[in-house]
């Protein structure tokens, strides 16, 4: 089927590549000329495992192309996916101006029946507004359908999640676009749930908020574990073996971040408020998340007494492993807080160093270190801020020798406390 995707961010680009991979003819549209130029010349604007190969393969096969022209995208395709950013406004609500603009532009180019699908994370009732906007700005008076089809991919696992989704949600105003949507997703072999437009939009915000709630829940439990000498990983394991609870998203740490959970929680709280409901449960999820970071910074400060002029090696800058994304990264926030306390930082991340430089500039107090095993040199302590698997391979023996003191603050519970003690480290982690 002929598809177009407007917006080539994490969601748009990966979705486009995966649709092409299963045989659809895909046109990816982005207003950013530099980005489209880069993609056309074989470059990649983001790091996402497996994506580059998929894009190259499908461009070569003639199933995937890039353009800056919405008109071209609309003309070529029966189904047009909107995957543009929906950034937060200062009051926590969602900036829908990109969605509105794209809806107007699509409407202006439509000369035949189209299915316009929203993939961006949007407040409930956005689809209704998109439909209204298209109706208003469509010059040709042609028929169309608006569909909500939220995306559930995780950064760092985007290709895997898209190729093997748990479920596909299709929200519609009438049954007309359902067969087309089923045809698009049929090759992925996942269960498809068809709902009304508003339910589909709510499923997305409700899912992300629930996952964030799970993380805050285990982080709250980690506080009780620290107070009692219990082990949060064992508690999570025991809880998660109940299939109604499940093992995932029960890793205690320094809190969740990224471009989705913090923004979506604020948005959902705001949406609820506008609908007359005070979503206090989610406000508490936010509060626990913020406190988790406070507690970790305090743990470091209490152990080192004075942070001023201390050198700390920070492992991890991305908001989680397998990505170069540093948006709302707890690791970056941690670095900024340590800097405010007067510490000097030696930082490293396997993929996110170049993006991190823009928000955490190199300077007298921040040194970027290319080799993770060189980070500990001259450090008073090490801090693990992102759960990159590769950090488990840190040469601890060498680190001990080149540091002033062998102290490690593990904000992601990567190492085994007993083993670290045996190796002679002062080791502090979360909830253990
Ligand atoms: C999240 C959702 O997981 C996706 O399903 C959704 O599609 C996406 O948002 C979105 O709305 O676009 P993502 O933000 O890429 O995906 O990353 P996650 O893997 O969910 O991690 C989010 C944060 O939670 C990270 O900072 C991570 O370190 C933290 N986390 C995750 C924990 O602290 N503990 C856990 O057990 C899991």
Coordinates of C-alpha atoms and ligand atoms in Angstrom, one line a residue:
X1 CA 0.0 0.0 0.0
X2 CA 1.1 3.6 -0.7
X3 CA 1.8 5.4 2.6
X4 CA 3.3 8.7 3.6
X5 CA 4.7 9.7 7.0
X6 CA 4.9 13.3 7.9
X7 CA 7.8 13.8 10.4
X8 CA 11.0 11.9 10.4
X9 CA 11.8 11.8 14.2
X10 CA 12.3 8.6 16.2
X11 CA 8.7 7.5 15.5
X12 CA 8.2 8.7 11.9
X13 CA 11.5 7.5 10.5
X14 CA 11.4 4.1 12.2
X15 CA 7.8 3.6 11.3
X16 CA 8.5 4.5 7.7
X17 CA 11.4 2.1 7.5
X18 CA 9.4 -0.8 9.1
X19 CA 6.4 -0.2 6.8
X20 CA 8.7 -0.3 3.8
X21 CA 10.4 -3.5 5.2
X22 CA 7.1 -5.3 5.1
X23 CA 6.5 -4.3 1.5
X24 CA 4.6 -1.0 1.6
X25 CA 5.6 1.9 -0.6
X26 CA 6.6 4.7 1.8
X27 CA 7.3 8.4 1.4
X28 CA 8.8 10.1 4.4
X29 CA 8.2 13.9 4.6
X30 CA 10.0 16.4 6.8
X31 CA 10.1 20.2 6.6
X32 CA 13.7 20.2 7.8
X33 CA 15.7 20.4 4.6
X34 CA 19.0 19.5 6.3
X35 CA 17.5 16.3 7.7
X36 CA 16.0 15.3 4.4
X37 CA 19.3 16.1 2.7
X38 CA 21.1 13.9 5.2
X39 CA 18.7 11.0 4.8
X40 CA 18.9 11.3 1.0
X41 CA 22.6 11.1 1.1
X42 CA 22.5 7.9 3.3
X43 CA 23.1 9.6 6.6
X44 CA 21.2 9.1 9.9
X45 CA 19.9 11.9 12.1
X46 CA 19.5 9.6 15.1
X47 CA 21.1 6.5 16.6
X48 CA 18.7 3.5 16.8
X49 CA 19.9 -0.1 16.7
X50 CA 19.2 -1.7 13.3
X51 CA 17.6 1.4 11.7
X52 CA 20.3 2.5 9.4
X53 CA 20.6 -0.9 7.7
X54 CA 16.8 -1.0 7.4
X55 CA 16.6 2.5 5.8
X56 CA 19.5 1.8 3.4
X57 CA 18.0 -1.6 2.3
X58 CA 14.5 -0.2 1.6
X59 CA 15.8 3.0 -0.1
X60 CA 17.8 0.7 -2.4
X61 CA 14.8 -1.5 -3.0
X62 CA 12.8 1.6 -4.1
X63 CA 10.2 1.2 -1.3
X64 CA 11.3 4.2 0.8
X65 CA 12.0 7.8 -0.2
X66 CA 12.4 11.2 1.5
X67 CA 11.0 14.6 0.5
X68 CA 10.3 18.0 2.0
X69 CA 7.1 18.3 0.1
X70 CA 3.8 17.5 1.9
X71 CA 2.1 17.9 -1.5
X72 CA 4.2 15.0 -2.9
X73 CA 3.5 12.9 0.2
X74 CA -0.3 13.5 0.0
X75 CA -0.4 13.0 -3.8
X76 CA 1.5 9.6 -3.7
X77 CA -0.3 8.0 -0.8
X78 CA -3.7 6.7 0.2
X79 CA -2.8 6.8 3.9
X80 CA -1.0 9.7 5.5
X81 CA 0.5 9.3 9.0
X82 CA 1.2 12.3 11.1
X83 CA 4.3 11.8 13.3
X84 CA 5.3 15.3 14.2
X85 CA 6.5 16.5 17.7
X86 CA 4.0 17.4 20.3
X87 CA 6.3 19.2 22.8
X88 CA 5.2 20.4 26.2
X89 CA 4.2 24.0 26.9
X90 CA 5.4 25.7 30.1
X91 CA 2.1 24.9 31.9
X92 CA 2.5 21.1 31.2
X93 CA -0.1 21.1 28.4
X94 CA 0.7 19.9 24.9
X95 CA 1.8 22.2 22.0
X96 CA -0.4 21.0 19.2
X97 CA 0.6 23.6 16.7
X98 CA 2.7 21.2 14.5
X99 CA -0.3 18.8 14.3
X100 CA -2.7 21.6 13.4
X101 CA -0.3 23.0 10.8
X102 CA 0.2 19.6 9.2
X103 CA -3.5 19.0 9.2
X104 CA -4.1 22.2 7.3
X105 CA -1.3 21.5 4.8
X106 CA -2.6 18.0 4.1
X107 CA -6.1 19.4 3.6
X108 CA -4.8 22.0 1.2
X109 CA -3.2 19.3 -1.0
X110 CA -6.0 16.7 -1.0
X111 CA -7.7 16.0 -4.3
X112 CA -9.0 12.5 -3.6
X113 CA -10.1 10.3 -0.6
X114 CA -7.4 10.0 2.0
X115 CA -7.0 8.3 5.4
X116 CA -5.2 10.7 7.8
X117 CA -3.7 8.8 10.7
X118 CA -2.4 10.4 13.8
X119 CA 0.6 8.6 15.3
X120 CA 1.9 11.4 17.5
X121 CA 1.1 11.3 21.2
X122 CA -1.9 13.7 21.6
X123 CA -4.5 14.7 24.1
X124 CA -7.8 13.0 23.9
X125 CA -10.1 14.8 21.4
X126 CA -7.3 15.9 19.1
X127 CA -8.5 13.6 16.3
X128 CA -11.9 15.3 16.4
X129 CA -10.1 18.6 16.0
X130 CA -7.9 17.3 13.2
X131 CA -11.0 16.1 11.3
X132 CA -12.6 19.5 11.8
X133 CA -9.5 21.3 10.6
X134 CA -9.2 19.2 7.5
X135 CA -12.9 19.7 6.7
X136 CA -12.4 23.5 7.0
X137 CA -9.2 23.8 4.9
X138 CA -9.9 21.2 2.3
X139 CA -10.5 23.1 -0.9
X140 CA -11.4 20.2 -3.1
X141 CA -14.3 19.0 -0.9
X142 CA -13.1 15.4 -1.0
X143 CA -13.9 12.6 1.4
X144 CA -11.4 11.6 4.1
X145 CA -11.2 9.7 7.4
X146 CA -9.2 10.5 10.5
X147 CA -7.7 7.6 12.5
X148 CA -5.8 7.5 15.8
X149 CA -3.1 4.9 15.7
X150 CA -0.8 5.5 18.7
X151 CA 2.7 4.2 18.7
X152 CA 4.2 2.2 21.6
X153 CA 7.8 1.8 20.5
X154 CA 10.6 2.4 23.0
X155 CA 13.7 4.3 21.9
X156 CA 16.6 2.0 21.7
X157 CA 14.3 -0.9 20.7
X158 CA 12.3 1.0 18.1
X159 CA 12.8 -1.4 15.2
X160 CA 12.2 -4.5 17.4
X161 CA 9.0 -3.0 18.9
X162 CA 7.7 -1.9 15.6
X163 CA 8.3 -5.2 13.9
X164 CA 6.9 -7.2 16.8
X165 CA 4.2 -5.1 18.5
X166 CA 2.2 -6.3 21.5
X167 CA -0.9 -4.8 19.9
X168 CA -2.1 -2.3 17.3
X169 CA -4.6 0.3 18.3
X170 CA -6.9 1.8 15.7
X171 CA -9.3 4.5 16.8
X172 CA -11.9 5.5 14.2
X173 CA -15.0 7.7 13.8
X174 CA -16.6 5.3 11.3
X175 CA -15.9 1.7 10.1
X176 CA -14.8 2.9 6.7
X177 CA -11.0 3.2 7.2
X178 CA -10.7 -0.1 9.2
X179 CA -10.0 -2.5 6.3
X180 CA -7.3 -0.2 5.0
X181 CA -5.7 0.0 8.4
X182 CA -5.9 -3.8 8.9
X183 CA -4.2 -4.3 5.5
X184 CA -1.3 -2.0 6.5
X185 CA -0.7 -3.9 9.8
X186 CA -1.6 -7.4 8.6
X187 CA 2.1 -8.3 7.9
X188 CA 3.1 -7.6 11.5
X189 CA 0.9 -10.4 12.8
X190 CA -0.1 -8.5 16.0
X191 CA -3.6 -8.4 17.6
X192 CA -5.5 -5.4 16.4
X193 CA -8.0 -3.5 18.6
X194 CA -10.5 -1.2 17.0
X195 CA -11.9 1.5 19.2
X196 CA -13.5 5.0 18.9
X197 CA -11.1 7.9 18.3
X198 CA -11.1 9.2 21.9
X199 CA -10.5 5.7 23.4
X200 CA -7.4 5.2 21.2
X201 CA -6.0 8.5 22.2
X202 CA -6.6 7.7 25.9
X203 CA -5.0 4.3 25.6
X204 CA -1.7 6.0 24.7
X205 CA -1.6 8.5 27.6
X206 CA -3.0 5.9 30.1
X207 CA -0.4 3.3 29.1
X208 CA 2.6 5.7 29.4
X209 CA 1.3 7.0 32.7
X210 CA 0.8 3.5 34.0
X211 CA 4.4 2.5 33.1
X212 CA 5.7 5.6 34.8
X213 CA 3.6 4.7 37.8
X214 CA 5.1 1.3 37.9
X215 CA 8.6 2.8 38.0
X216 CA 7.7 5.3 40.8
X217 CA 6.1 2.4 42.7
X218 CA 9.3 0.4 42.7
X219 CA 11.3 3.5 43.5
X220 CA 9.1 4.1 46.5
X221 CA 9.6 0.4 47.6
X222 CA 13.4 1.0 47.2
X223 CA 13.2 3.6 50.0
X224 CA 11.7 1.0 52.3
X225 CA 14.3 -1.5 51.2
X226 CA 17.1 0.9 52.2
X227 CA 15.5 1.5 55.5
X228 CA 15.2 -2.2 56.3
X229 CA 18.2 -3.8 54.6
X230 CA 15.9 -5.6 52.1
X231 CA 16.9 -5.9 48.4
X232 CA 14.6 -4.1 45.9
X233 CA 15.7 -6.4 43.1
X234 CA 14.5 -9.4 45.0
X235 CA 11.3 -7.7 45.9
X236 CA 10.7 -6.8 42.3
X237 CA 11.5 -10.3 41.2
X238 CA 9.1 -11.8 43.7
X239 CA 6.4 -9.3 42.7
X240 CA 6.9 -9.6 39.0
X241 CA 6.5 -13.4 39.0
X242 CA 2.8 -12.8 39.5
X243 CA 1.7 -12.6 35.9
X244 CA -0.8 -9.9 36.8
X245 CA 2.1 -7.7 37.8
X246 CA 4.9 -8.7 35.4
X247 CA 8.7 -8.2 35.7
X248 CA 9.0 -5.2 33.3
X249 CA 9.4 -1.6 34.4
X250 CA 10.2 -2.6 38.0
X251 CA 13.8 -1.5 37.9
X252 CA 14.5 0.9 40.7
X253 CA 17.0 3.7 39.8
X254 CA 17.4 7.5 39.7
X255 CA 14.0 7.9 38.1
X256 CA 12.5 7.9 34.6
X257 CA 13.3 10.5 32.0
X258 CA 13.2 10.9 28.2
X259 CA 11.1 12.7 25.8
X260 CA 7.9 10.8 26.7
X261 CA 7.1 9.9 30.3
X262 CA 7.8 13.3 32.0
X263 CA 6.0 15.1 29.2
X264 CA 3.1 12.7 28.9
X265 CA 2.5 12.6 32.7
X266 CA 2.3 16.4 32.8
X267 CA 0.0 16.4 29.8
X268 CA -2.3 13.7 31.2
X269 CA -2.6 15.5 34.5
X270 CA -3.5 18.7 32.6
X271 CA -6.0 16.9 30.3
X272 CA -7.6 15.4 33.4
X273 CA -7.7 18.9 35.0
X274 CA -9.4 20.3 32.0
X275 CA -12.0 17.5 32.1
X276 CA -12.7 18.3 35.8
X277 CA -10.6 15.5 37.4
X278 CA -7.7 16.1 39.8
X279 CA -5.4 13.2 38.9
X280 CA -3.5 13.2 42.3
X281 CA -2.2 9.7 41.7
X282 CA -0.1 10.9 38.8
X283 CA 1.0 14.0 40.6
X284 CA 2.4 11.6 43.3
X285 CA 4.2 9.6 40.5
X286 CA 5.9 12.8 39.5
X287 CA 6.8 13.7 43.1
X288 CA 8.3 10.3 43.8
X289 CA 10.4 10.6 40.6
X290 CA 11.8 13.9 41.6
X291 CA 12.5 12.7 45.1
X292 CA 14.4 9.7 43.8
X293 CA 16.9 12.0 42.2
X294 CA 17.1 14.2 45.3
X295 CA 17.8 11.2 47.4
X296 CA 20.6 10.0 45.1
X297 CA 22.3 13.4 45.1
X298 CA 22.1 13.4 48.9
X299 CA 23.6 9.9 49.1
X300 CA 26.6 11.2 47.1
X301 CA 26.9 14.4 49.1
X302 CA 26.6 12.6 52.5
X303 CA 29.3 10.1 51.6
X304 CA 31.8 12.6 50.1
X305 CA 30.9 15.3 52.7
X306 CA 31.9 18.2 50.5
X307 CA 31.5 18.0 46.7
X308 CA 33.3 21.3 46.0
X309 CA 36.5 20.5 44.1
X310 CA 35.9 16.8 44.1
X311 CA 36.2 15.0 40.8
X312 CA 33.4 12.6 39.9
X313 CA 33.4 10.2 37.0
X314 CA 29.9 9.9 35.5
X315 CA 29.1 6.9 33.4
X316 CA 26.1 7.5 31.2
X317 CA 24.5 10.6 29.7
X318 CA 21.6 9.2 27.6
X319 CA 18.2 9.0 29.3
X320 CA 18.5 5.2 29.1
X321 CA 20.7 2.6 27.3
X322 CA 20.8 2.0 23.6
X323 CA 20.0 5.5 22.6
X324 CA 21.9 8.8 21.9
X325 CA 18.9 10.8 23.2
X326 CA 19.6 13.1 26.1
X327 CA 16.2 14.9 26.2
X328 CA 15.0 15.1 29.9
X329 CA 17.8 12.7 30.8
X330 CA 18.1 12.0 34.5
X331 CA 21.9 11.5 33.9
X332 CA 22.2 15.1 32.6
X333 CA 20.1 16.4 35.4
X334 CA 22.4 14.6 37.8
X335 CA 25.5 16.1 36.2
X336 CA 24.0 19.6 36.4
X337 CA 23.2 19.1 40.1
X338 CA 26.7 17.8 40.9
X339 CA 28.2 20.8 39.0
X340 CA 26.0 23.2 41.0
X341 CA 27.5 21.6 44.2
X342 CA 30.9 22.5 42.9
X343 CA 32.1 19.1 41.6
X344 CA 34.3 18.5 38.6
X345 CA 33.0 15.9 36.2
X346 CA 34.7 13.4 33.9
X347 CA 31.8 12.1 31.7
X348 CA 31.3 9.3 29.2
X349 CA 28.5 7.7 27.2
X350 CA 28.8 5.1 24.5
X351 CA 26.5 6.9 22.1
X352 CA 25.2 10.2 23.5
X353 CA 28.4 12.3 23.9
X354 CA 27.9 14.5 20.9
X355 CA 24.2 15.3 21.7
X356 CA 25.1 15.8 25.4
X357 CA 27.7 18.4 24.5
X358 CA 24.9 20.8 23.5
X359 CA 23.2 20.6 26.9
X360 CA 26.3 19.9 29.1
X361 CA 29.1 21.9 27.5
X362 CA 32.7 20.8 27.8
X363 CA 34.6 23.3 30.1
X364 CA 36.9 23.6 33.1
X365 CA 34.6 21.5 35.2
X366 CA 33.3 19.0 32.5
X367 CA 35.7 16.7 30.6
X368 CA 34.3 14.3 28.0
X369 CA 36.3 11.1 28.0
X370 CA 36.1 8.8 25.0
X371 CA 37.2 5.6 26.7
X372 CA 35.1 4.5 29.6
X373 CA 38.1 2.9 31.3
X374 CA 39.9 6.2 31.3
X375 CA 37.0 7.9 33.2
X376 CA 38.1 6.9 36.7
X377 CA 41.6 8.6 36.4
X378 CA 42.0 11.0 39.3
X379 CA 38.4 10.6 40.4
X380 CA 37.2 10.7 44.1
X381 CA 34.1 8.6 43.1
X382 CA 32.3 7.0 40.2
X383 CA 28.7 7.4 39.4
X384 CA 26.6 5.2 37.1
X385 CA 23.8 7.3 35.7
X386 CA 22.5 5.3 32.7
X387 CA 21.9 1.5 32.6
X388 CA 24.3 0.7 29.6
X389 CA 25.1 -3.0 29.7
X390 CA 28.7 -2.2 28.6
X391 CA 29.4 -0.4 31.9
X392 CA 29.3 -3.9 33.6
X393 CA 32.6 -4.5 31.7
X394 CA 34.4 -1.6 33.3
X395 CA 37.9 -2.6 34.4
X396 CA 37.2 -2.3 38.2
X397 CA 40.7 -3.4 39.1
X398 CA 42.3 -0.7 37.0
X399 CA 39.7 1.9 38.2
X400 CA 40.6 1.2 41.8
X401 CA 44.3 1.9 41.1
X402 CA 43.8 5.2 39.3
X403 CA 41.1 6.7 41.7
X404 CA 41.7 8.6 44.9
X405 CA 39.2 6.4 46.6
X406 CA 37.3 3.3 45.3
X407 CA 33.8 4.7 45.7
X408 CA 31.0 3.9 43.3
X409 CA 27.4 5.3 43.4
X410 CA 25.3 3.0 41.2
X411 CA 22.1 4.8 40.2
X412 CA 21.0 1.9 38.0
X413 CA 21.9 -1.2 40.1
X414 CA 24.3 -2.5 37.5
X415 CA 26.8 -4.2 39.9
X416 CA 26.5 -6.8 42.6
X417 CA 26.9 -5.2 46.0
X418 CA 28.6 -8.3 47.6
X419 CA 31.0 -8.6 44.7
X420 CA 31.8 -4.9 44.9
X421 CA 32.5 -5.2 48.6
X422 CA 34.7 -8.2 48.0
X423 CA 36.7 -6.2 45.5
X424 CA 37.2 -3.5 48.1
X425 CA 34.8 -0.8 46.9
X426 CA 32.6 1.5 48.9
X427 CA 29.5 0.7 46.9
X428 CA 26.2 2.5 47.2
X429 CA 23.2 1.6 44.9
X430 CA 19.4 2.0 45.0
X431 CA 17.3 0.0 47.4
X432 CA 19.9 -2.6 48.2
Ligands
LIG1 C1 8.2 5.1 26.5 C2 7.3 3.8 26.5 O1 8.0 2.7 27.1 C3 6.9 3.4 25.0 O2 6.0 2.3 25.1 C4 6.3 4.6 24.3 O3 6.0 4.4 23.0 C5 7.3 5.8 24.4 O4 7.6 6.1 25.7 C6 6.6 7.0 23.7 O5 5.6 7.5 24.2 O6 7.0 7.4 22.6 P1 10.9 5.5 26.0 O7 10.6 6.8 26.5 O8 11.6 5.3 24.7 O9 9.5 4.7 25.8 O10 11.7 4.7 27.1 P2 11.4 3.6 28.2 O11 12.1 2.4 27.9 O12 10.0 3.5 28.5 O13 12.2 4.3 29.5 C7 11.7 5.6 30.0 C8 12.5 5.9 31.2 O14 12.2 5.0 32.3 C9 14.0 5.8 31.1 O15 14.6 6.9 31.7 C10 14.4 4.5 31.8 O16 15.7 4.5 32.4 C11 13.3 4.5 32.9 N1 13.0 3.2 33.5 C12 12.4 2.2 32.7 C13 13.3 2.9 34.8 O17 13.8 3.7 35.6 N2 13.0 1.7 35.3 C14 12.4 0.7 34.5 O18 12.1 -0.4 35.0 C15 12.1 1.0 33.2

